[in-house]
Coordinates of C-alpha atoms in Angstrom, one line a residue:
X238 CA 61.6 181.5 128.4
X239 CA 63.3 179.2 126.8
X240 CA 62.8 176.3 124.6
X241 CA 62.9 172.7 125.6
X242 CA 63.5 169.2 123.6
X243 CA 64.4 165.8 124.7
X244 CA 63.8 162.2 123.1
X245 CA 63.8 159.0 125.2
X246 CA 64.5 155.3 123.2
X247 CA 64.9 156.7 119.8
X248 CA 65.4 154.1 117.1
X249 CA 67.3 156.8 114.4
X250 CA 70.3 158.5 114.6
X251 CA 70.2 161.5 117.5
X252 CA 71.9 163.6 115.1
X253 CA 69.4 163.6 112.5
X254 CA 66.5 164.2 115.0
X255 CA 68.7 166.7 116.8
X256 CA 67.6 168.9 113.4
X257 CA 63.7 168.7 114.6
X258 CA 65.1 170.8 117.9
X259 CA 66.3 173.7 115.6
X260 CA 62.5 174.2 114.9
X261 CA 61.9 175.9 118.4
X262 CA 65.4 177.9 118.0
X263 CA 63.7 181.1 118.4
X264 CA 62.3 180.5 121.9
X265 CA 66.0 180.7 123.3
X266 CA 68.3 183.1 120.9
X267 CA 71.4 183.3 123.8
X268 CA 72.4 179.9 123.6
X269 CA 72.2 176.2 122.5
X270 CA 72.9 172.9 124.1
X271 CA 72.5 169.2 123.0
X272 CA 73.3 167.0 125.2
X273 CA 73.2 162.5 125.7
X274 CA 72.3 161.0 129.0
X275 CA 75.2 159.1 130.3
X276 CA 74.6 155.5 130.0
X277 CA 71.6 155.9 127.3
X278 CA 73.1 156.7 124.1
X279 CA 69.6 156.6 122.4
X280 CA 67.9 159.7 124.9
X281 CA 68.9 163.0 124.9
X282 CA 68.2 166.5 125.7
X283 CA 68.0 169.7 123.5
X284 CA 67.8 173.4 124.9
X285 CA 68.0 176.9 123.8
X286 CA 68.3 179.8 125.7
X287 CA 67.0 183.4 126.5
X288 CA 69.2 184.4 129.2
X289 CA 67.1 186.0 131.8
X290 CA 68.2 185.3 135.3
X291 CA 71.6 183.4 136.0
X292 CA 73.6 184.5 132.8
X293 CA 76.6 182.8 134.1
X294 CA 75.3 179.0 135.4
X295 CA 71.7 179.2 133.5
X296 CA 72.8 176.5 130.9
X297 CA 70.4 173.0 131.0
X298 CA 69.7 170.0 131.2
X299 CA 70.9 171.3 135.0
X300 CA 72.7 169.3 137.0
X301 CA 73.9 169.9 140.7
X302 CA 76.8 168.0 142.4
X303 CA 74.9 167.0 144.9
X304 CA 72.4 165.2 142.7
X305 CA 74.1 163.6 139.8
X306 CA 71.6 161.2 138.8
X307 CA 68.6 164.3 138.5
X308 CA 68.8 165.9 135.1
X309 CA 66.3 168.8 134.3
X310 CA 65.3 170.5 131.4
X311 CA 62.6 173.1 132.4
X312 CA 60.8 176.3 130.7
X313 CA 59.4 178.9 133.0
X314 CA 60.1 181.2 136.1
X315 CA 59.6 179.8 139.9
X316 CA 58.6 183.1 141.8
X317 CA 59.3 181.6 145.2
X318 CA 62.3 179.9 144.6
X319 CA 64.1 181.8 147.7
X320 CA 61.5 181.5 150.1
X321 CA 61.3 177.6 149.6
X322 CA 65.2 177.8 150.2
X323 CA 64.4 179.5 153.1
X324 CA 61.6 177.3 154.7
X325 CA 63.3 173.9 153.7
X326 CA 67.1 175.0 154.5
X327 CA 68.0 174.4 150.5
X328 CA 71.6 174.8 149.5
X329 CA 71.6 176.1 146.0
X330 CA 74.5 175.8 143.6
X331 CA 73.7 178.4 140.9
X332 CA 71.2 181.3 140.9
X333 CA 68.7 179.4 138.9
X334 CA 65.1 179.9 140.0
X335 CA 64.7 176.2 138.8
X336 CA 67.3 174.4 140.5
X337 CA 64.4 174.3 143.4
X338 CA 63.1 171.5 141.3
X339 CA 66.0 169.5 142.0
X340 CA 65.9 170.1 145.6
X341 CA 61.8 169.7 146.2
X342 CA 61.9 166.2 144.3
X343 CA 64.9 165.2 146.3
X344 CA 62.8 166.2 149.3
X345 CA 59.5 165.2 148.9
X346 CA 58.8 163.4 145.3
X347 CA 57.1 164.7 142.2
X348 CA 54.1 165.5 143.9
X349 CA 54.9 167.5 146.2
X350 CA 57.4 169.1 143.7
X351 CA 54.6 170.3 141.4
X352 CA 52.4 171.4 144.1
X353 CA 54.7 173.9 145.9
X354 CA 55.8 175.8 142.4
X355 CA 54.4 179.0 142.3
X356 CA 54.9 180.2 138.9
X357 CA 54.7 179.3 135.2
X358 CA 56.5 175.9 134.2
X359 CA 56.8 173.0 131.8
X360 CA 59.5 170.8 132.7
X361 CA 61.6 167.2 132.0
X362 CA 62.8 165.5 134.9
X363 CA 65.2 162.6 134.5
X364 CA 66.2 160.3 137.6
X365 CA 68.9 158.0 136.4
X366 CA 68.7 156.2 139.7
X367 CA 65.4 155.0 139.9
X368 CA 65.0 155.0 136.1
X369 CA 62.1 157.4 136.2
X370 CA 60.9 160.5 133.8
X371 CA 58.6 163.1 134.9
X372 CA 57.0 165.7 132.7
X373 CA 54.8 168.5 134.3
X374 CA 53.3 172.0 133.3
X375 CA 51.9 174.7 135.4
X376 CA 48.1 175.2 136.3
X377 CA 47.1 177.2 133.4
X378 CA 49.6 176.3 130.7
X379 CA 51.0 179.4 130.9
X380 CA 54.4 177.1 129.4
X381 CA 53.7 175.4 126.6
X382 CA 54.5 171.6 126.7
X383 CA 53.8 169.0 124.1
X384 CA 55.1 165.4 124.1
X385 CA 54.6 162.0 121.4
X386 CA 54.8 158.8 122.8
X387 CA 54.5 155.7 120.6
X388 CA 53.3 152.2 120.9
X389 CA 56.7 150.6 121.3
X390 CA 57.8 153.6 123.9
X391 CA 59.9 155.9 122.1
X392 CA 58.9 159.5 123.8
X393 CA 59.7 162.5 122.3
X394 CA 58.9 166.2 124.5
X395 CA 59.2 169.7 123.3
X396 CA 58.2 173.3 123.9
X397 CA 56.0 173.8 120.5
X398 CA 54.9 170.7 118.7
X399 CA 56.9 171.7 115.6
X400 CA 59.5 170.3 117.3
X401 CA 58.0 166.5 117.1
X402 CA 56.2 166.9 114.2
X403 CA 58.9 165.8 112.0
X404 CA 60.8 163.5 114.1
X405 CA 61.5 159.7 112.6
X406 CA 61.1 156.6 114.5
X407 CA 61.0 153.0 112.8
X408 CA 61.2 154.1 109.3
X409 CA 57.7 155.9 109.8
X410 CA 56.8 159.6 111.0
X411 CA 56.0 159.8 114.8
X412 CA 51.8 161.5 114.4
X413 CA 50.3 161.4 117.8
X414 CA 52.0 164.7 118.4
X415 CA 49.4 166.0 121.7
X416 CA 49.3 169.0 124.0
X417 CA 50.6 167.9 127.7
X418 CA 47.8 169.3 130.1
X419 CA 48.1 172.2 132.1
X420 CA 47.9 171.5 136.2
X421 CA 49.2 167.7 135.5
X422 CA 52.4 165.4 136.1
X423 CA 53.3 162.4 134.2
X424 CA 55.5 159.6 135.6
X425 CA 56.7 157.1 133.6
X426 CA 59.5 154.4 133.9
X427 CA 62.5 154.1 132.1
X428 CA 63.8 151.0 130.7
X429 CA 67.2 150.0 130.0
X430 CA 66.6 150.1 126.4
X431 CA 66.3 153.8 127.0
X432 CA 62.4 153.2 126.1
X433 CA 59.7 154.3 128.4
X434 CA 56.4 153.4 129.7
X435 CA 53.8 155.8 131.1
X436 CA 52.8 154.9 134.6
X437 CA 50.3 157.6 135.5
X438 CA 49.0 161.2 134.7
X439 CA 48.4 162.9 137.7
X440 CA 46.1 166.7 138.3
X441 CA 48.2 168.1 141.0
X442 CA 46.2 171.5 141.1
X443 CA 42.9 173.0 140.4
X444 CA 42.6 176.6 139.8
X445 CA 40.0 176.7 142.2
X446 CA 41.6 175.5 145.1
X447 CA 44.1 177.7 146.8
X448 CA 47.6 176.4 146.6
X449 CA 50.2 174.8 148.7
X450 CA 52.7 177.2 148.3
X451 CA 50.3 179.8 150.1
X452 CA 52.0 178.4 153.1
X453 CA 55.6 180.2 151.5
X454 CA 53.9 183.3 150.0
X455 CA 55.2 186.7 150.9
X456 CA 51.7 188.0 151.3
X457 CA 50.3 186.9 155.1
X458 CA 46.9 185.7 155.6
X459 CA 44.3 187.6 154.2
X460 CA 41.1 189.4 156.0
X461 CA 37.9 186.7 155.4
X462 CA 34.1 187.2 154.7
X463 CA 32.9 188.7 151.5
X464 CA 31.9 192.4 152.5
X465 CA 32.7 194.3 149.8
X466 CA 35.7 196.5 151.2
X467 CA 37.2 193.4 152.3
X468 CA 37.1 191.9 149.0
X469 CA 37.7 194.9 147.0
X470 CA 41.4 195.5 149.3
X471 CA 42.2 191.8 148.9
X472 CA 41.9 192.0 145.5
X473 CA 44.2 195.3 145.4
X474 CA 46.7 193.3 147.7
X475 CA 46.8 190.4 145.7
X476 CA 47.4 191.8 142.2
X477 CA 49.9 194.0 143.3
X478 CA 51.9 190.9 145.2
X479 CA 51.3 188.8 141.6
X480 CA 53.0 191.9 139.9
X481 CA 55.7 192.3 142.5
X482 CA 57.1 188.6 142.4
X483 CA 56.9 188.8 138.5
X484 CA 59.9 191.8 139.0
X485 CA 62.6 189.0 139.0
X486 CA 64.7 189.4 136.0
X487 CA 68.1 190.5 134.8
X488 CA 66.6 191.9 131.6
X489 CA 64.9 194.7 131.0
X490 CA 61.2 194.7 131.5
X491 CA 58.7 196.2 129.3
X492 CA 54.7 196.0 129.0
X493 CA 52.5 195.3 126.3
X494 CA 49.6 197.7 126.5
X495 CA 46.5 198.1 124.3
X496 CA 44.5 200.8 126.7
X497 CA 41.7 198.1 127.5
X498 CA 41.4 197.4 131.5
X499 CA 43.6 194.9 131.8
X500 CA 46.6 195.6 130.4
X501 CA 46.8 199.2 131.7
X502 CA 46.0 197.9 135.4
X503 CA 49.5 195.8 134.6
X504 CA 51.5 198.4 133.3
X505 CA 50.2 201.0 136.1
X506 CA 50.7 198.3 138.7
X507 CA 53.9 197.8 137.5
X508 CA 55.6 200.9 136.9
X509 CA 54.5 202.1 140.4
X510 CA 56.4 198.8 141.9
X511 CA 59.4 199.3 139.6
X512 CA 60.0 202.9 141.2
X513 CA 59.4 201.3 144.6
X514 CA 62.3 198.8 144.4
X515 CA 64.1 201.8 142.5
X516 CA 64.5 200.2 138.9
X517 CA 67.1 202.3 137.2
X518 CA 65.3 202.6 133.6
X519 CA 61.7 204.0 132.5
X520 CA 59.2 201.3 131.8
X521 CA 58.9 200.8 128.2
X522 CA 55.2 200.3 127.2
X523 CA 53.8 199.1 123.5
X524 CA 50.8 200.2 121.7
X525 CA 50.1 198.6 118.5
X526 CA 47.5 199.4 115.9
X527 CA 45.9 201.3 112.9
X528 CA 46.3 204.9 111.9
X529 CA 43.9 206.5 115.0
X530 CA 42.7 203.2 116.2
X531 CA 40.8 203.2 119.6
X532 CA 43.7 200.8 121.3
X533 CA 46.4 203.7 120.3
X534 CA 44.4 206.6 121.3
X535 CA 43.3 204.8 124.5
X536 CA 47.2 203.8 125.2
X537 CA 48.2 207.0 124.6
X538 CA 46.4 208.2 127.6
X539 CA 46.9 205.5 129.9
X540 CA 51.1 206.4 129.2
X541 CA 50.4 209.6 129.6
X542 CA 49.2 209.1 133.3
X543 CA 51.6 206.8 134.6
X544 CA 54.6 208.7 133.0
X545 CA 56.0 205.4 131.0
X546 CA 58.2 205.7 128.0
X547 CA 55.9 204.3 125.3
X548 CA 56.1 203.3 121.9
X549 CA 53.6 202.7 119.3
X550 CA 53.9 200.4 116.5
X551 CA 51.2 201.6 113.8
X552 CA 50.5 199.1 110.8
X553 CA 48.2 198.6 107.7
X554 CA 45.9 196.2 106.4
X555 CA 49.0 194.6 103.9
X556 CA 51.3 194.5 106.9
X557 CA 48.8 192.3 108.6
X558 CA 47.8 190.5 105.7
X559 CA 51.4 189.6 104.6
X560 CA 51.8 188.3 108.8
X561 CA 48.9 185.8 108.6
X562 CA 50.9 182.8 107.2
X563 CA 54.1 182.9 109.7
X564 CA 51.5 183.9 112.8
X565 CA 49.9 180.2 111.7
X566 CA 53.2 178.5 111.6
X567 CA 54.1 180.2 114.7
X568 CA 50.9 179.5 116.6
X569 CA 50.4 175.9 115.7
X570 CA 46.6 176.4 115.6
X571 CA 43.8 177.6 112.7
X572 CA 41.1 178.7 115.6
X573 CA 39.9 182.1 113.8
X574 CA 39.8 184.3 116.6
X575 CA 43.2 183.3 117.9
X576 CA 44.7 184.2 114.4
X577 CA 43.1 187.4 114.3
X578 CA 44.0 188.8 118.0
X579 CA 47.7 187.1 117.0
X580 CA 48.8 189.2 114.4
X581 CA 48.8 192.6 115.7
X582 CA 50.4 191.0 119.1
X583 CA 52.9 189.2 116.8
X584 CA 53.8 192.3 114.9
X585 CA 54.4 194.6 118.3
X586 CA 56.6 191.7 119.5
X587 CA 59.0 191.8 116.5
X588 CA 58.9 195.5 117.1
X589 CA 60.0 194.9 120.7
X590 CA 63.0 192.7 119.3
X591 CA 64.1 194.8 116.4
X592 CA 64.1 198.5 118.2
X593 CA 64.6 198.0 121.9
X594 CA 66.2 195.8 124.8
X595 CA 63.0 195.0 126.5
X596 CA 63.2 191.2 126.9
X597 CA 60.8 190.5 130.0
X598 CA 57.4 191.5 128.6
X599 CA 54.0 192.0 130.8
X600 CA 50.6 191.2 129.7
X601 CA 46.8 191.4 130.5
X602 CA 46.2 187.7 129.4
X603 CA 43.8 185.7 131.2
X604 CA 41.6 188.6 132.7
X605 CA 38.8 188.3 130.6
X606 CA 38.4 184.3 131.6
X607 CA 38.6 185.3 135.3
X608 CA 36.4 188.2 135.6
X609 CA 33.4 187.5 133.1
X610 CA 35.1 190.2 130.6
X611 CA 33.9 189.3 127.4
X612 CA 30.7 190.8 126.1
X613 CA 28.6 187.6 126.0
X614 CA 28.6 187.3 129.6
X615 CA 26.1 190.1 129.8
X616 CA 23.6 187.3 128.6
X617 CA 24.3 184.6 131.0
X618 CA 21.2 183.0 132.5
X619 CA 22.7 183.5 136.0
X620 CA 25.4 184.0 138.5
X621 CA 26.0 180.4 138.9
X622 CA 26.2 179.6 134.7
X623 CA 28.3 183.1 134.3
X624 CA 30.8 181.2 137.3
X625 CA 30.9 177.6 135.4
X626 CA 31.5 179.3 132.2
X627 CA 34.5 181.3 133.4
X628 CA 35.8 178.4 134.6
X629 CA 35.7 176.2 131.6
X630 CA 37.6 179.3 129.7
X631 CA 40.2 179.3 132.3
X632 CA 40.6 175.6 131.9
X633 CA 40.7 176.1 128.0
X634 CA 43.3 178.8 128.3
X635 CA 46.2 176.9 126.9
X636 CA 44.5 176.5 123.8
X637 CA 43.5 180.1 123.1
X638 CA 44.4 183.2 124.5
X639 CA 47.5 181.8 126.6
X640 CA 49.0 179.9 123.2
X641 CA 48.3 183.1 121.6
X642 CA 50.6 185.0 123.9
X643 CA 53.3 182.5 124.3
X644 CA 54.0 181.7 120.7
X645 CA 53.9 185.3 119.4
X646 CA 56.3 186.5 122.1
X647 CA 58.3 183.6 121.9
X648 CA 58.7 184.0 118.0
X649 CA 60.8 186.6 118.6
X650 CA 62.7 185.6 121.6
X651 CA 60.7 187.8 124.2
X652 CA 59.6 186.5 127.7
X653 CA 55.8 186.7 128.3
X654 CA 54.6 187.3 132.5
X655 CA 50.9 187.4 133.1
X656 CA 50.4 188.7 136.5
X657 CA 46.4 187.8 136.2
X658 CA 47.3 184.0 136.1
X659 CA 49.0 184.1 139.3
X660 CA 47.7 181.1 141.7
X661 CA 47.1 182.9 145.1
X662 CA 44.7 185.8 142.6
X663 CA 42.9 183.3 140.6
X664 CA 41.8 181.0 143.0
X665 CA 41.1 184.0 145.6
X666 CA 38.5 185.3 143.2
X667 CA 37.1 182.2 142.4
X668 CA 36.1 181.7 145.7
X669 CA 33.9 184.6 145.9
X670 CA 30.1 184.5 145.5
X671 CA 29.2 184.0 141.6
X672 CA 27.1 187.4 142.1
X673 CA 29.5 189.4 143.1
X674 CA 31.5 188.4 139.9
X675 CA 29.0 189.1 137.0
X676 CA 28.7 192.3 135.2
X677 CA 26.7 194.7 136.6
X678 CA 24.9 198.1 135.3
X679 CA 25.7 197.0 131.7
X680 CA 29.3 196.9 132.7
X681 CA 31.5 193.5 132.3
X682 CA 34.5 193.1 134.8
X683 CA 32.7 195.6 137.5
X684 CA 34.2 194.3 140.5
X685 CA 37.4 194.5 139.1
X686 CA 37.1 197.8 138.1
X687 CA 34.9 198.7 141.7
X688 CA 38.1 197.6 143.5
X689 CA 40.8 200.0 141.9
X690 CA 38.3 202.8 141.8
X691 CA 39.7 205.7 143.8
X692 CA 43.5 205.0 143.7
X693 CA 44.5 207.4 141.2
X694 CA 46.4 204.4 139.1
X695 CA 44.7 205.0 135.7
X696 CA 42.2 207.5 134.3
X697 CA 38.7 207.2 135.1
X698 CA 37.6 207.0 131.4
X699 CA 40.1 204.0 131.3
X700 CA 39.3 202.1 134.4
X701 CA 35.7 202.0 133.1
X702 CA 36.5 201.7 129.2
X703 CA 33.9 199.0 127.7
X704 CA 35.2 195.8 126.5
X705 CA 37.0 195.9 123.0
X706 CA 38.6 192.6 121.5
X707 CA 42.3 193.4 121.1
X708 CA 41.7 192.1 117.3
X709 CA 39.0 194.8 117.1
X710 CA 40.6 197.7 119.1
X711 CA 43.7 197.4 116.6
X712 CA 41.8 199.0 113.7
X713 CA 39.3 201.8 113.4
X714 CA 35.8 202.1 114.5
X715 CA 34.3 202.3 111.2
X716 CA 36.1 199.2 109.3
X717 CA 37.1 196.2 111.8
X718 CA 40.2 194.1 111.4
X719 CA 38.0 191.3 111.0
X720 CA 36.3 193.1 108.2
X721 CA 39.5 193.9 106.8
X722 CA 40.8 190.2 106.9
X723 CA 37.6 188.6 105.6
X724 CA 37.0 191.4 102.4
X725 CA 40.8 190.1 101.7
X726 CA 40.2 186.7 102.2
X727 CA 37.2 186.4 100.0
X728 CA 39.2 187.1 97.1
X729 CA 41.6 184.1 97.4
X730 CA 39.0 181.5 98.3
X731 CA 36.5 180.2 95.9
X732 CA 32.8 179.5 96.7
X733 CA 33.3 175.8 95.4
X734 CA 36.1 175.3 97.9
X735 CA 33.9 176.4 100.9
X736 CA 30.7 173.8 99.7
X737 CA 33.2 170.9 99.4
X738 CA 34.9 171.7 102.9
X739 CA 33.4 169.1 104.7
X740 CA 35.0 166.5 102.3
X741 CA 38.2 167.8 102.6
X742 CA 38.1 168.4 106.5
X743 CA 35.7 166.5 108.0
X744 CA 36.9 167.5 111.2
X745 CA 36.4 171.3 112.8
X746 CA 34.6 172.0 108.9
X747 CA 35.2 175.3 108.4
X748 CA 32.2 177.2 107.7
X749 CA 33.4 180.6 106.2
X750 CA 36.3 181.9 103.6
X751 CA 37.9 183.1 106.4
X752 CA 38.0 179.8 108.5
X753 CA 38.8 177.7 105.4
X754 CA 41.9 179.8 104.4
X755 CA 43.5 179.5 107.7
X756 CA 42.9 175.9 107.7
X757 CA 44.9 175.7 104.3
X758 CA 47.8 177.4 106.0
X759 CA 47.4 175.1 109.1
X760 CA 47.7 172.0 106.8
X761 CA 50.5 172.9 104.6
X762 CA 52.5 173.2 107.7
X763 CA 50.8 170.7 110.1
X764 CA 49.6 168.5 107.7
X765 CA 46.8 166.0 109.5
X766 CA 47.3 167.7 112.8
X767 CA 43.7 169.2 113.1
X768 CA 43.0 167.8 116.6
X769 CA 45.5 170.0 118.3
X770 CA 42.4 172.2 118.1
X771 CA 39.4 170.3 119.7
X772 CA 36.7 173.2 118.8
X773 CA 36.9 177.0 117.6
X774 CA 36.6 179.4 120.2
X775 CA 33.0 181.1 119.9
X776 CA 31.1 183.0 122.4
X777 CA 28.3 181.3 124.3
X778 CA 24.3 182.2 125.0
X779 CA 23.8 184.4 121.7
X780 CA 23.6 183.4 118.4
X781 CA 26.8 184.4 117.1
X782 CA 28.2 183.1 113.7
X783 CA 31.4 184.9 114.2
X784 CA 33.8 185.7 117.5
X785 CA 34.4 189.0 117.1
X786 CA 32.6 191.3 119.6
X787 CA 31.8 193.7 117.2
X788 CA 28.9 191.7 115.9
X789 CA 27.3 190.9 119.2
X790 CA 24.0 193.3 119.9
X791 CA 25.6 194.7 123.4
X792 CA 28.8 195.9 121.3
X793 CA 26.7 197.5 118.4
X794 CA 24.5 199.6 121.4
X795 CA 27.3 200.5 123.1
X796 CA 28.9 201.8 120.4
X797 CA 25.8 203.9 119.3
X798 CA 25.2 205.5 122.3

């Protein structure tokens, strides 16, 4: 996890512009470099480093003797860089996994490069010999990337929008900062003036398609067919493989543990594999919640079962409320459920950074979208519509859960790893018949739970624990976190302000005092950028006025039984 930043064709003094790069310093607390591009005095790269792999030669932009005309600034992890080296005979100059991007590009161009990378990444690749700039981002947008491109060809690129929002250009502020689309690469021509012109934006991978890099995966061809035993076995094999490949790190590995199915499976498989490869330190797991919250109690059970070194972070409502503004600033969004869920994750990340030496943090993001884990999936009219909704959620992950997970951990210099979003695992799961993937017997994620039954990885009551939204599970059953927030905000926002909300905020107009409060804070830091959030996250097929799972009838009936 690092922070990348680059400008091409700046009209303003670069020493002034580079102050914007310092706004993402939290993403790379270990080192910083600012470098001009030879022959283009108005082009430069900025890089904040979190040293996870090759601590000696890992500074960026990466340049190697073999390709003196290539400049690479990237944020991510490429898990198959050794397999690609073996397959194509690449001679690496460093131990940095991202160096493979330069070799792949030299061998087969940008299309093959993006398609063959098994990992999470956002990168800026400059080819001065052919005067090209390339931008690319991984399939699910696990690593963030934003850009601004003006009509006269000034380009700014950054890991977070805050590093571009106040750039100066032609005496005016650059305003059209946009997220770069996941699963795409863009080709831009670099003019002698340092300005650029976009040539094409290409989607290089659809999450339903088996990725091209399967050809050099460590797992061989899986048995075909959809009989249940084969499917369950394949799910176990691919999930374990997804966790195994993510063990690549020279810094201590830890794991977030809410006590729900997803994080518990990740923690259990992670600890099992760490033992197998003789990692000589205990796995630290981290849970957060208010006193006696459901998540704390469940996480305690899991930690005792798997034998991790468990840490509990207990916070009160005042600490959570005090964190709201800094959380919204970090997130760059005002989405209701994202803000709610981010507060706990932000506070636990803060604890990890201050109190432990764990830096590479595993988490369970992506499972709910992939395996139909949200409670409203019980109301899906048909398996086919449930499958479509699952795909829509995956497509928008970069706006919601993946955004939350990246920003809350990156704010404290941690690197997130999310095995549920492994390319091969997700493409296989999405290839299964729609009726296999739906909730069954009133239980969501039924197929995933079934696949690990009998493995003794988890206690049975955790394997079959009903879905609890992270923002709800950290509070008590009697009073949920969203109720605590709403009670506080009710005193902060006047009724009249809400009545006139449509005049002040015509786009994504706040409908509640809570959403109005978040929007106010967002506009304070990112005025006029409300389009970064196309729409609020809300459940489907139910008449919901709030995104919390606890407001849905299915949840209420389940907890009252």
